[in-house]
mmCIF file of N, CA and C in Angstrom:
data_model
loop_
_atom_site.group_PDB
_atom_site.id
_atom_site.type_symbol
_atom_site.label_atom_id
_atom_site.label_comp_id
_atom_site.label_asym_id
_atom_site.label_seq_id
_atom_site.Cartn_x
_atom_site.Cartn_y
_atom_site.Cartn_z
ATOM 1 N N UNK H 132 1.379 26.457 -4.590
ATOM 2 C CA UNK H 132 1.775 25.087 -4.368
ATOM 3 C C UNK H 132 0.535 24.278 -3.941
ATOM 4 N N UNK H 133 0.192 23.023 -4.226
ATOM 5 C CA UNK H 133 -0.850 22.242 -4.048
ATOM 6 C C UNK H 133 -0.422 21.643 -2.506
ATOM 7 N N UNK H 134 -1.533 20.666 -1.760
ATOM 8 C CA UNK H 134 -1.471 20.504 -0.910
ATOM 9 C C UNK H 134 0.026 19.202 -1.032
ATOM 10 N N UNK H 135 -0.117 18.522 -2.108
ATOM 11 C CA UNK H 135 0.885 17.128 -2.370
ATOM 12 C C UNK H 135 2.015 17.707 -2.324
ATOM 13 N N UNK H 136 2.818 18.943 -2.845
ATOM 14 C CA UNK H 136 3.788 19.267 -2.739
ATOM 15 C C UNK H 136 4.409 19.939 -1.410
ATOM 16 N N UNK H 137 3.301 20.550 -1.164
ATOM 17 C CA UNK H 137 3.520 21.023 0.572
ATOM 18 C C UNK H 137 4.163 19.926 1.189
ATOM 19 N N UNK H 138 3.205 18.806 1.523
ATOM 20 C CA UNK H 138 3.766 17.484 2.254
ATOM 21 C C UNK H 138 4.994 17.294 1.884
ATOM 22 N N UNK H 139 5.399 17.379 0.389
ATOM 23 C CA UNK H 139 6.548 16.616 -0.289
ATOM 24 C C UNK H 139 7.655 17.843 0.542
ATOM 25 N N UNK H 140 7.396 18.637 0.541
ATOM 26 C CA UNK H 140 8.506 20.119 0.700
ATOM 27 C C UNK H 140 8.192 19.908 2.305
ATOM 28 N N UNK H 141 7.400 19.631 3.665
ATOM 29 C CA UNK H 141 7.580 19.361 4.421
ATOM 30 C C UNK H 141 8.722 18.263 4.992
ATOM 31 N N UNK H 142 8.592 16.851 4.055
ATOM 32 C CA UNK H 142 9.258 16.071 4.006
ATOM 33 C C UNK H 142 10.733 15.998 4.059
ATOM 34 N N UNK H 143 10.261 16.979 3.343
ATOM 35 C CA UNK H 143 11.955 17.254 2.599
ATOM 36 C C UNK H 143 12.701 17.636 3.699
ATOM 37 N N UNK H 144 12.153 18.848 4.251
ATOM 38 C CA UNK H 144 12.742 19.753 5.316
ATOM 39 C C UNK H 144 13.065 19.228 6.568
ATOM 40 N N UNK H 145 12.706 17.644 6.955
ATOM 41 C CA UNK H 145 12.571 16.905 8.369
ATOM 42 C C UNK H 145 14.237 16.164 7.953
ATOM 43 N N UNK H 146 15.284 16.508 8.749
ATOM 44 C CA UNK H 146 16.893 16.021 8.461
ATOM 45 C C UNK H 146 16.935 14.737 9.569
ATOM 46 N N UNK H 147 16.234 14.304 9.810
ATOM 47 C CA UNK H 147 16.230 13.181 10.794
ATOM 48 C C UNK H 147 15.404 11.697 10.311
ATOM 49 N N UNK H 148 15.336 11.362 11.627
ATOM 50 C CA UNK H 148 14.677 9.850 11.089
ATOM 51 C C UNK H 148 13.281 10.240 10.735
ATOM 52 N N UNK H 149 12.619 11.116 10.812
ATOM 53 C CA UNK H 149 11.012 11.492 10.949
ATOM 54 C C UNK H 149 11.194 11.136 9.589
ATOM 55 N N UNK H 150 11.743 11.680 8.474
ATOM 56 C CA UNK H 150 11.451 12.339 6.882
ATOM 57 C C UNK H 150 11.181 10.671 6.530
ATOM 58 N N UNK H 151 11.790 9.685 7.128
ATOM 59 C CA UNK H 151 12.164 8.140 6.264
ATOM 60 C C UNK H 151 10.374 7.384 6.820
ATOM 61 N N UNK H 152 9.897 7.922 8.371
ATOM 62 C CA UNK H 152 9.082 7.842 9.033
ATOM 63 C C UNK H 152 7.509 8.136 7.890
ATOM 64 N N UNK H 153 8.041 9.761 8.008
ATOM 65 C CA UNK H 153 6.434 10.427 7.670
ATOM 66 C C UNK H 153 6.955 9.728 6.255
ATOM 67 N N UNK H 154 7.330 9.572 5.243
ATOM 68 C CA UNK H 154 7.151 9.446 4.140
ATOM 69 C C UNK H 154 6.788 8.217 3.785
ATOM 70 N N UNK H 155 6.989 7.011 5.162
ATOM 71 C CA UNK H 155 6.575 5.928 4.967
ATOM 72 C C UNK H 155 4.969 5.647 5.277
ATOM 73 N N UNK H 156 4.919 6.510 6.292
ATOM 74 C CA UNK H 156 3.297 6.717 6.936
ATOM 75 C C UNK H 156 2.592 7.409 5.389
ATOM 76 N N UNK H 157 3.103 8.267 5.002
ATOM 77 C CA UNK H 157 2.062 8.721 3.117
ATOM 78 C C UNK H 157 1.870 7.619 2.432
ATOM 79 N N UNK H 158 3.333 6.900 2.037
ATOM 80 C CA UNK H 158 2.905 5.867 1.211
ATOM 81 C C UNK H 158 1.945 4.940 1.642
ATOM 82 N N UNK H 159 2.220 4.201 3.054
ATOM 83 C CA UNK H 159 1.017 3.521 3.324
ATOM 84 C C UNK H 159 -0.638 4.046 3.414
ATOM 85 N N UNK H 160 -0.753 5.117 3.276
ATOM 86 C CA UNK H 160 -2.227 5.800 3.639
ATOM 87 C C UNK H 160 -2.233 5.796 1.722
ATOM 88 N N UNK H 161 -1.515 6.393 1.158
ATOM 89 C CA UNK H 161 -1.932 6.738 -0.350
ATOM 90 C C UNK H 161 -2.245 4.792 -0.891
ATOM 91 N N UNK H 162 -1.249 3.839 -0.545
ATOM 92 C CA UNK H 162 -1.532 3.036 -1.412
ATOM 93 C C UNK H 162 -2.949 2.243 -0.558
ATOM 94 N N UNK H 163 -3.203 2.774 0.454
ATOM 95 C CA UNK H 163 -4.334 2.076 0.630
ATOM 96 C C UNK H 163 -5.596 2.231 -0.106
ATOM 97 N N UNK H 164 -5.835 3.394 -0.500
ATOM 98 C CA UNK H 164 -7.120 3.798 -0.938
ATOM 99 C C UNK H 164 -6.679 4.411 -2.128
ATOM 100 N N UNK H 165 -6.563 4.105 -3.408
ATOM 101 C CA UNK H 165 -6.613 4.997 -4.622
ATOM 102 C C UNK H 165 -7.123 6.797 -4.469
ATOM 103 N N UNK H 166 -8.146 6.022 -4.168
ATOM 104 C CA UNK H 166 -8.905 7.874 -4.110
ATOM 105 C C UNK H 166 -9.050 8.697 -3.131
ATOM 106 N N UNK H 167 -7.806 8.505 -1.905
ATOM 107 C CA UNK H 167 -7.842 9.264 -0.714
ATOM 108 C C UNK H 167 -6.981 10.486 -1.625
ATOM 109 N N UNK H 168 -7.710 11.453 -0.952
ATOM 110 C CA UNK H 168 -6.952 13.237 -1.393
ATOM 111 C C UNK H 168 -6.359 13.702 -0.425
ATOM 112 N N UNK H 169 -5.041 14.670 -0.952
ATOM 113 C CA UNK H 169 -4.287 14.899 0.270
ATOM 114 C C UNK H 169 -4.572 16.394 0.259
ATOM 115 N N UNK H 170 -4.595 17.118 1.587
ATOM 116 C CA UNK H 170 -4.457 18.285 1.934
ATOM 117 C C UNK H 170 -3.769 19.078 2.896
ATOM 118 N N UNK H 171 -4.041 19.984 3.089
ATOM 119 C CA UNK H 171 -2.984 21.011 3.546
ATOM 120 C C UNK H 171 -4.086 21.784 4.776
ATOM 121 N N UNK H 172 -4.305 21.391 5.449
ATOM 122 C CA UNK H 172 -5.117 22.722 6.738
ATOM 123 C C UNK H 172 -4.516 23.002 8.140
ATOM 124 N N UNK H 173 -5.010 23.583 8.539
ATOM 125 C CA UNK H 173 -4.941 24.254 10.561
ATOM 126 C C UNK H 173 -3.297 24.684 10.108
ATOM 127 N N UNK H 174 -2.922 25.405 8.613
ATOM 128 C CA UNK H 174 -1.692 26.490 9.200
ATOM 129 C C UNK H 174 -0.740 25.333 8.927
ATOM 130 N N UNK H 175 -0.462 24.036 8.154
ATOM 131 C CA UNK H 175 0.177 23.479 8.164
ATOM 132 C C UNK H 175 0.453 22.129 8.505
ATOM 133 N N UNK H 176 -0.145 21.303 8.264
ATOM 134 C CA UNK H 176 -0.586 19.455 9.089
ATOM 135 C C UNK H 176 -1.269 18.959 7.636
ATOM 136 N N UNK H 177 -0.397 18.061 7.453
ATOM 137 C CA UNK H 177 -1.122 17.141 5.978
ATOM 138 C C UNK H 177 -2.344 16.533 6.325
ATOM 139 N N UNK H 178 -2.827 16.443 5.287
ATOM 140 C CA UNK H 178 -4.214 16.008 6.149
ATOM 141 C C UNK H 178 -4.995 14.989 4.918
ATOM 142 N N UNK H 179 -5.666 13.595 5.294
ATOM 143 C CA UNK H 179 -5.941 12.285 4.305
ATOM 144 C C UNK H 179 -7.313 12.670 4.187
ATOM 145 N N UNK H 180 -7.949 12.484 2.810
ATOM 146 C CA UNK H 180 -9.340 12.387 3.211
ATOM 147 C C UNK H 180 -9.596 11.588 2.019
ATOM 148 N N UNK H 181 -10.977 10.779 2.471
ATOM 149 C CA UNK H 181 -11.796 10.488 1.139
ATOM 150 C C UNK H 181 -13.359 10.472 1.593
ATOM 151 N N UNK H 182 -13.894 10.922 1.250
ATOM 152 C CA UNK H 182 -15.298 10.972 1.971
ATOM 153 C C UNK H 182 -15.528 11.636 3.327
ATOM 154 N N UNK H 183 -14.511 12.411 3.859
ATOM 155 C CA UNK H 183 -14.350 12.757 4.727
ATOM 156 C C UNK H 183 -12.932 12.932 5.639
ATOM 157 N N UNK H 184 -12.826 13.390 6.721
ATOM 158 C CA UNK H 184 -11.177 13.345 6.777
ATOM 159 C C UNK H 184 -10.975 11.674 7.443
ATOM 160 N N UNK H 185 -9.769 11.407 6.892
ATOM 161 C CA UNK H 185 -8.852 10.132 7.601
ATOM 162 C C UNK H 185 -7.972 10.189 9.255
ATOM 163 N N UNK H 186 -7.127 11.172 8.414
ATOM 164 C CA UNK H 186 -6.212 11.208 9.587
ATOM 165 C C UNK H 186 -5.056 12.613 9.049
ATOM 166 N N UNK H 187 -4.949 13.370 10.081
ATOM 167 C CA UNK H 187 -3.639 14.431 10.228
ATOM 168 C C UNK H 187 -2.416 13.805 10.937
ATOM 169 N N UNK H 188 -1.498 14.156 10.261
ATOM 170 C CA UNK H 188 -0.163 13.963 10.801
ATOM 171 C C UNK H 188 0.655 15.048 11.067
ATOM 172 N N UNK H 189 1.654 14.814 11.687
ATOM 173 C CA UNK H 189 2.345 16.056 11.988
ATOM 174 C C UNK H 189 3.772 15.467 12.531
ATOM 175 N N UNK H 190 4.705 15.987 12.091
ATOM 176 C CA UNK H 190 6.787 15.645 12.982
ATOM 177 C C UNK H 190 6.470 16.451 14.039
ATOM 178 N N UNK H 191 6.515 16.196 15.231
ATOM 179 C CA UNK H 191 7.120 16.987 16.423
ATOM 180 C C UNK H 191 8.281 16.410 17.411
ATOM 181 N N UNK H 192 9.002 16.998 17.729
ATOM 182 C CA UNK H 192 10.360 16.881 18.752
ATOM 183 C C UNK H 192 10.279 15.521 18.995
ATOM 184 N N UNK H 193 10.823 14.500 18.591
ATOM 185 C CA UNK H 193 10.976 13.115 19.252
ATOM 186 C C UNK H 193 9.905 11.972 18.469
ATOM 187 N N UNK H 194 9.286 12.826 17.711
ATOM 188 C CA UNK H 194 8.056 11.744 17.176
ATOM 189 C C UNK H 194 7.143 12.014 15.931
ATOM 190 N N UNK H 195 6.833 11.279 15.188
ATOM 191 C CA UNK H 195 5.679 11.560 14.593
ATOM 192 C C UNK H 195 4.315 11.099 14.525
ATOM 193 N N UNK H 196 3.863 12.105 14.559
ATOM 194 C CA UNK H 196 2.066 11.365 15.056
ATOM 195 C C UNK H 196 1.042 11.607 14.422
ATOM 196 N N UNK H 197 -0.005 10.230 14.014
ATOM 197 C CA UNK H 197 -0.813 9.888 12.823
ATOM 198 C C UNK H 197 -1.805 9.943 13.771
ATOM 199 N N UNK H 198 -2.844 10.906 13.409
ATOM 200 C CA UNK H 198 -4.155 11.154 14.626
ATOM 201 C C UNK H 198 -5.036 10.820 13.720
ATOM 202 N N UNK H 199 -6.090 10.286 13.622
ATOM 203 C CA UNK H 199 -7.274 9.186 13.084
ATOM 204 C C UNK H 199 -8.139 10.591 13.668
ATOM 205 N N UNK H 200 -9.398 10.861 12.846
ATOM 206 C CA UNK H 200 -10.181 11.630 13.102
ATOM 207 C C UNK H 200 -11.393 11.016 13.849
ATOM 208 N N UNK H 201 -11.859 9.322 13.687
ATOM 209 C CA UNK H 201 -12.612 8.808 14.237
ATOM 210 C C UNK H 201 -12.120 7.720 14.404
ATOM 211 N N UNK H 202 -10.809 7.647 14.929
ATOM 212 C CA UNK H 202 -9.888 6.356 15.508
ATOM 213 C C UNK H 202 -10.728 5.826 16.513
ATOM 214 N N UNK H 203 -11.548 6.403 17.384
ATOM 215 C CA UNK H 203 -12.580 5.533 18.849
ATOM 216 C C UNK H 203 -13.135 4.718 17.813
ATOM 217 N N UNK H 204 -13.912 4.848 16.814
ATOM 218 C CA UNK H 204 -14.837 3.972 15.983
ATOM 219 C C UNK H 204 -14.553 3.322 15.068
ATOM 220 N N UNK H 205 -12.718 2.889 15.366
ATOM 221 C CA UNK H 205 -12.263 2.288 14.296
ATOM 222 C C UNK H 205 -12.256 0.680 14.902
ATOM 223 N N UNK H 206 -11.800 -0.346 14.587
ATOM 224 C CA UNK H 206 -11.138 -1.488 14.950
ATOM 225 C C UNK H 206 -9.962 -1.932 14.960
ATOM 226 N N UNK H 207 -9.124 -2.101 15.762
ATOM 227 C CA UNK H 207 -7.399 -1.671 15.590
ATOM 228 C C UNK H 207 -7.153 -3.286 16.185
ATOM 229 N N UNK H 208 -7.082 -4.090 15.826
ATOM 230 C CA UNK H 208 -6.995 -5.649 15.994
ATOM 231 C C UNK H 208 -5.700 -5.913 15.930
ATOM 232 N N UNK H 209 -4.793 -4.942 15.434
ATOM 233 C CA UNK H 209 -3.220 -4.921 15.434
ATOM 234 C C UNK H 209 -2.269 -4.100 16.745
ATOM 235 N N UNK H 210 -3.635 -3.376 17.617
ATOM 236 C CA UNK H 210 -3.533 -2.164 18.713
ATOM 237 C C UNK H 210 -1.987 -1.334 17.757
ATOM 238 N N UNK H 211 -2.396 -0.394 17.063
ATOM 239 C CA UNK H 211 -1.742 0.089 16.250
ATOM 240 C C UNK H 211 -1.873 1.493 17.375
ATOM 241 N N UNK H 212 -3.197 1.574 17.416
ATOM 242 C CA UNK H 212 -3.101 2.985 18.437
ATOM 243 C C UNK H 212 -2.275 2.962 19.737
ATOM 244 N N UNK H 213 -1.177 4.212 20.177
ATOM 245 C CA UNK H 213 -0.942 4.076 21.034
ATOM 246 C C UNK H 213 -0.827 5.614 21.959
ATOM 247 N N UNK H 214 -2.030 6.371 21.525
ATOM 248 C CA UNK H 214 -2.165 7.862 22.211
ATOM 249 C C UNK H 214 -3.533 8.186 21.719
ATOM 250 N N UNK H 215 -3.458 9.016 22.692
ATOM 251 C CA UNK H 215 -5.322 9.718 22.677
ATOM 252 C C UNK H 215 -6.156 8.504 23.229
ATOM 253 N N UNK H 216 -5.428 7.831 24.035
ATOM 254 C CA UNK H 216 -6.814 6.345 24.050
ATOM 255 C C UNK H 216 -7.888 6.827 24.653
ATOM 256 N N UNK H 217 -8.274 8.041 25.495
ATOM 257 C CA UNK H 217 -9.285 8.164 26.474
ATOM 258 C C UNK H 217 -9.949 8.792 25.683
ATOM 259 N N UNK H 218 -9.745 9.457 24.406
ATOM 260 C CA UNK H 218 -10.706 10.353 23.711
ATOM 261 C C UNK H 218 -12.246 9.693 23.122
ATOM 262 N N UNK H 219 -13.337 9.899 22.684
ATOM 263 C CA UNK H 219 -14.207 9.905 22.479
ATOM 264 C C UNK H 219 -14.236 9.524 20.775
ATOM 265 N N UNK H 220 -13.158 10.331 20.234
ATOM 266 C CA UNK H 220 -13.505 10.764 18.896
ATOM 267 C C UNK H 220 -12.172 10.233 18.007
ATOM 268 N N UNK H 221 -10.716 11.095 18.638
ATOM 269 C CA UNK H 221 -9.721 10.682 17.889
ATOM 270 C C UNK H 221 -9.042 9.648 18.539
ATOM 271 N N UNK H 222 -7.882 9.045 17.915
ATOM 272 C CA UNK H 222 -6.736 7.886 18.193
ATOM 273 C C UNK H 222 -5.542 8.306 17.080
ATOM 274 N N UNK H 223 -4.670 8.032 17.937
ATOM 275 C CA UNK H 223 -3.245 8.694 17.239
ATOM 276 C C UNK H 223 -2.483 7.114 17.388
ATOM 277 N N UNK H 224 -1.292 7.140 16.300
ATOM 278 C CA UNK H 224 -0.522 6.596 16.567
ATOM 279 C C UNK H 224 0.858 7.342 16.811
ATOM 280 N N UNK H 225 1.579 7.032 17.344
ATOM 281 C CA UNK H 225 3.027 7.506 17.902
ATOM 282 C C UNK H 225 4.211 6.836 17.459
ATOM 283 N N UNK H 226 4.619 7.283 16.520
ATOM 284 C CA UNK H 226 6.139 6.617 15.997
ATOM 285 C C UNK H 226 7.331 7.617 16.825
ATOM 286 N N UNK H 227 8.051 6.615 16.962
ATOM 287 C CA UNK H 227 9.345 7.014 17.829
ATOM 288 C C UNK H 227 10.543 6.538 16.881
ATOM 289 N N UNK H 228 11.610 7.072 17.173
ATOM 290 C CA UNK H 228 12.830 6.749 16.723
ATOM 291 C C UNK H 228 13.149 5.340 16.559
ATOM 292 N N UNK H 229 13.236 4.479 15.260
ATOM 293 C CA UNK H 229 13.275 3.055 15.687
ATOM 294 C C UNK H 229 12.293 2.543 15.168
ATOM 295 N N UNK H 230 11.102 2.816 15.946
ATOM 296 C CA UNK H 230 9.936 2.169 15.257
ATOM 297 C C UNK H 230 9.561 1.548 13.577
ATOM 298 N N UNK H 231 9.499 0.844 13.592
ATOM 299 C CA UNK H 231 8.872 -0.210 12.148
ATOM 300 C C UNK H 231 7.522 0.718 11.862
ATOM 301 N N UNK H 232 7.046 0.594 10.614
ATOM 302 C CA UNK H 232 5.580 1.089 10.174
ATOM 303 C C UNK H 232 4.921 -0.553 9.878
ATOM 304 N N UNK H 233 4.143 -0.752 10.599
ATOM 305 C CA UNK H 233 3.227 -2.285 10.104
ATOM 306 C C UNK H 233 2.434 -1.709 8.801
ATOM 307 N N UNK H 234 2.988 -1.588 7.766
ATOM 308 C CA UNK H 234 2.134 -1.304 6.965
ATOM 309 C C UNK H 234 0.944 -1.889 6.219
ATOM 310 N N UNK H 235 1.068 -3.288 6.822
ATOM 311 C CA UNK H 235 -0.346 -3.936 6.374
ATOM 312 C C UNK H 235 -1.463 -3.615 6.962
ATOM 313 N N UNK H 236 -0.904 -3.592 8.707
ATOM 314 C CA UNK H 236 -1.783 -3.110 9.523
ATOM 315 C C UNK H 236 -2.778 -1.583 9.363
ATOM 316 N N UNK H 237 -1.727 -0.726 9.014
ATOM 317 C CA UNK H 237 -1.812 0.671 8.879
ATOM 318 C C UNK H 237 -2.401 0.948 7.336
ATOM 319 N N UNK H 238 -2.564 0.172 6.559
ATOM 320 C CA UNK H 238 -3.580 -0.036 5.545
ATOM 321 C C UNK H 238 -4.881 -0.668 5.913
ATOM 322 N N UNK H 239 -4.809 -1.726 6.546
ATOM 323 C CA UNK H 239 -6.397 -1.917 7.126
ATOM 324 C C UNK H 239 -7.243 -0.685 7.828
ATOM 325 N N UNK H 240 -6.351 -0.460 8.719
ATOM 326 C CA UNK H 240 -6.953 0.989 9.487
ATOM 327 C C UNK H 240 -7.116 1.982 8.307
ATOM 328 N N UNK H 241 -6.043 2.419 7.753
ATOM 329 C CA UNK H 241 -7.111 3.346 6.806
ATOM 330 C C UNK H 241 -8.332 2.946 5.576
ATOM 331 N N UNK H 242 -8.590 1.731 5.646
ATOM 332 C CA UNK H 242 -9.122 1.415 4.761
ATOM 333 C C UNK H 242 -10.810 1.390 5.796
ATOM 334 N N UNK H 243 -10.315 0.928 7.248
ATOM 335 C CA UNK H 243 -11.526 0.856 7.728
ATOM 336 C C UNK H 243 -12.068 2.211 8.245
ATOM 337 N N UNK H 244 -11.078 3.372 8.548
ATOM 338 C CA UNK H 244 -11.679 4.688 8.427
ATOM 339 C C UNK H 244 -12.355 5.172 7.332
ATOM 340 N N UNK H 245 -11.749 4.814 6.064
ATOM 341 C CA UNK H 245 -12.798 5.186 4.905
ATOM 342 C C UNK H 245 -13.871 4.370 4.956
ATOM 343 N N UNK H 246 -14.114 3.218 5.075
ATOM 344 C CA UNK H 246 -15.335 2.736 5.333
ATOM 345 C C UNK H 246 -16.431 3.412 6.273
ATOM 346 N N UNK H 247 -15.578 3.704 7.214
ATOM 347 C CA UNK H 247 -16.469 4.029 8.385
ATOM 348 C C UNK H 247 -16.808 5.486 7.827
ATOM 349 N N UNK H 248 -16.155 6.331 6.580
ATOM 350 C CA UNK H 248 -16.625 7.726 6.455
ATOM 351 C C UNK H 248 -17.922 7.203 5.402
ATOM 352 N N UNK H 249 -17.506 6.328 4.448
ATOM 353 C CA UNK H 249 -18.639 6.506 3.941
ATOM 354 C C UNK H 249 -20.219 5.659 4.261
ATOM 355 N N UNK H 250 -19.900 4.871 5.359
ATOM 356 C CA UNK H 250 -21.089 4.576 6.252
ATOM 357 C C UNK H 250 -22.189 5.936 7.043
ATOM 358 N N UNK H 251 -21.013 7.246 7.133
ATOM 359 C CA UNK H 251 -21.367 8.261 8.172
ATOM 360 C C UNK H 251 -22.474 9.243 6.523
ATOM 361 N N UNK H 252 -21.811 9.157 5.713
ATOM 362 C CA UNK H 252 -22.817 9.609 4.270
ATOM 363 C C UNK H 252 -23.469 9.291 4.292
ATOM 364 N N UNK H 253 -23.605 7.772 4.132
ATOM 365 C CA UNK H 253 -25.162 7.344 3.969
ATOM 366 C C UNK H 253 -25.971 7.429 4.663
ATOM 367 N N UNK H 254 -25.364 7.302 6.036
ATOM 368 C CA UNK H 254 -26.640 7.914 7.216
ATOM 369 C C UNK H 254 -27.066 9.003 7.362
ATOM 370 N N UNK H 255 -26.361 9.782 6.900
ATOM 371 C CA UNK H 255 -26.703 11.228 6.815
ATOM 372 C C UNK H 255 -27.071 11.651 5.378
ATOM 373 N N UNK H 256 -27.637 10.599 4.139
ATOM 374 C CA UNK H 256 -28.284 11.333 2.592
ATOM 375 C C UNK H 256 -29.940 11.072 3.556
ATOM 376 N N UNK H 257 -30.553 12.485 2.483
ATOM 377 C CA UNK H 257 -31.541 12.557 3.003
ATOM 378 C C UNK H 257 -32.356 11.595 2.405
ATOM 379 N N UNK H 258 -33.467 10.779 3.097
ATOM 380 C CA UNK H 258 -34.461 9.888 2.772
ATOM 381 C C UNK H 258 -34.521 9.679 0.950
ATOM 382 N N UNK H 259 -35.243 11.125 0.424
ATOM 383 C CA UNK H 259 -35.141 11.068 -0.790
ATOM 384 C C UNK H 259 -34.208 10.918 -1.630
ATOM 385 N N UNK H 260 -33.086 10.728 -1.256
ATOM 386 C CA UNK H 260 -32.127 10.167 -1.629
ATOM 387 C C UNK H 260 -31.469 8.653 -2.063
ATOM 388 N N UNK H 261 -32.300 8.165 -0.953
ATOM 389 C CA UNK H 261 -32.220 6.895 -0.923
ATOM 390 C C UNK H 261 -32.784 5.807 -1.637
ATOM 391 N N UNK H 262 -32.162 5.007 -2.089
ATOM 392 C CA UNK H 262 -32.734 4.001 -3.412
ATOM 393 C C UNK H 262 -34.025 3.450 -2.904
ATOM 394 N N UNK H 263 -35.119 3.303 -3.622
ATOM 395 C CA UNK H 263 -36.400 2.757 -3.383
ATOM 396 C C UNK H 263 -36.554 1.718 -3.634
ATOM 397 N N UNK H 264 -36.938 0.862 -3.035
ATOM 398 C CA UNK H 264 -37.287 -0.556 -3.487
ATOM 399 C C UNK H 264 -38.918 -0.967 -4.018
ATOM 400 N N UNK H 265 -39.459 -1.033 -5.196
ATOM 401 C CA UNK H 265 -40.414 -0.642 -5.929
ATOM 402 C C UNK H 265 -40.697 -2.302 -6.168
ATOM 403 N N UNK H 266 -42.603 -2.883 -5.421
ATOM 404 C CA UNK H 266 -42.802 -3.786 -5.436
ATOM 405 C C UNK H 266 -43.491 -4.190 -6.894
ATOM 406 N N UNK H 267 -43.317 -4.930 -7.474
ATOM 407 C CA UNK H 267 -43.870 -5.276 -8.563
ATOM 408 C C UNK H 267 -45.694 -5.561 -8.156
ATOM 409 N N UNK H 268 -46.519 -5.358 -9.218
ATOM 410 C CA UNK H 268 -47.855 -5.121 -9.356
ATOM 411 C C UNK H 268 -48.405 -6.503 -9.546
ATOM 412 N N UNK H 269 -48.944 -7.580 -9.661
ATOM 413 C CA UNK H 269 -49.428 -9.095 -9.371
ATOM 414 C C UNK H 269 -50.669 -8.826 -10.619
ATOM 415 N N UNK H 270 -50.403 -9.260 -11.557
ATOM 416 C CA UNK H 270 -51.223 -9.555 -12.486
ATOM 417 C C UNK H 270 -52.376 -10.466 -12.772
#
């Protein structure tokens, strides 16, 4: 089974409000970015990436929660985050029973995590890598 069907067969299996939840949290992460890839790691947790990881989600008892891999270095102008705030690195959001998905919001954020992954590439291609800017010769 591929990682897309896992999620889909996770989905499936959630008999509560989570399944209407997490499946709304996929669509908004997939239609944000065309070319985010979905996967399957740590034993079971869907997981977004494009250039790097996005964000893991996971249903647990009472909630489902969208953890941003570099949510500290994101810009959340909608305060979409509402867990992990003291961390360094990640930011989660926390859906509860009830809760709305701002999905415009929750498309900016993933759109500005992929930004922010492929800002972390370019700082990290090596020199020679990098496009040269070649001065013309004065005749």
């Amino acid at each position: 089974m591929n990682p897309s069907e896992r999620i889909d067969q996770l989905i499936a299996g959630l008999t509560d409000w989570r399944r209407k939840t997490f499946a709304g949290i996929r669509k908004s992460i997939l239609e944000a970015d065309r070319e985010i890839i979905e996967e399957w790691k740590w034993m079971g947790s869907p997981v977004w990436s494009h250039d790097g990881m996005i964000a893991v989600a996971n249903a647990h008892k009472g909630k489902v929660k969208l953890t941003f891999a570099h949510g500290a270095r994101l810009p959340d102008p909608d305060k979409l985050f509402n867990a992990g705030l003291e961390g360094n690195a990640r930011r989660a959001i926390d859906f509860f029973e009830g809760d709305k998905i701002n999905e415009r919001a929750l498309k900016n954020l993933v759109r500005a995590a992929v930004d922010y992954n492929q800002l972390r590439l370019k700082k990290k291609a090596p020199a020679g890598t990098r496009a040269k800017v070649h001065k013309s010769k004065k005749t």
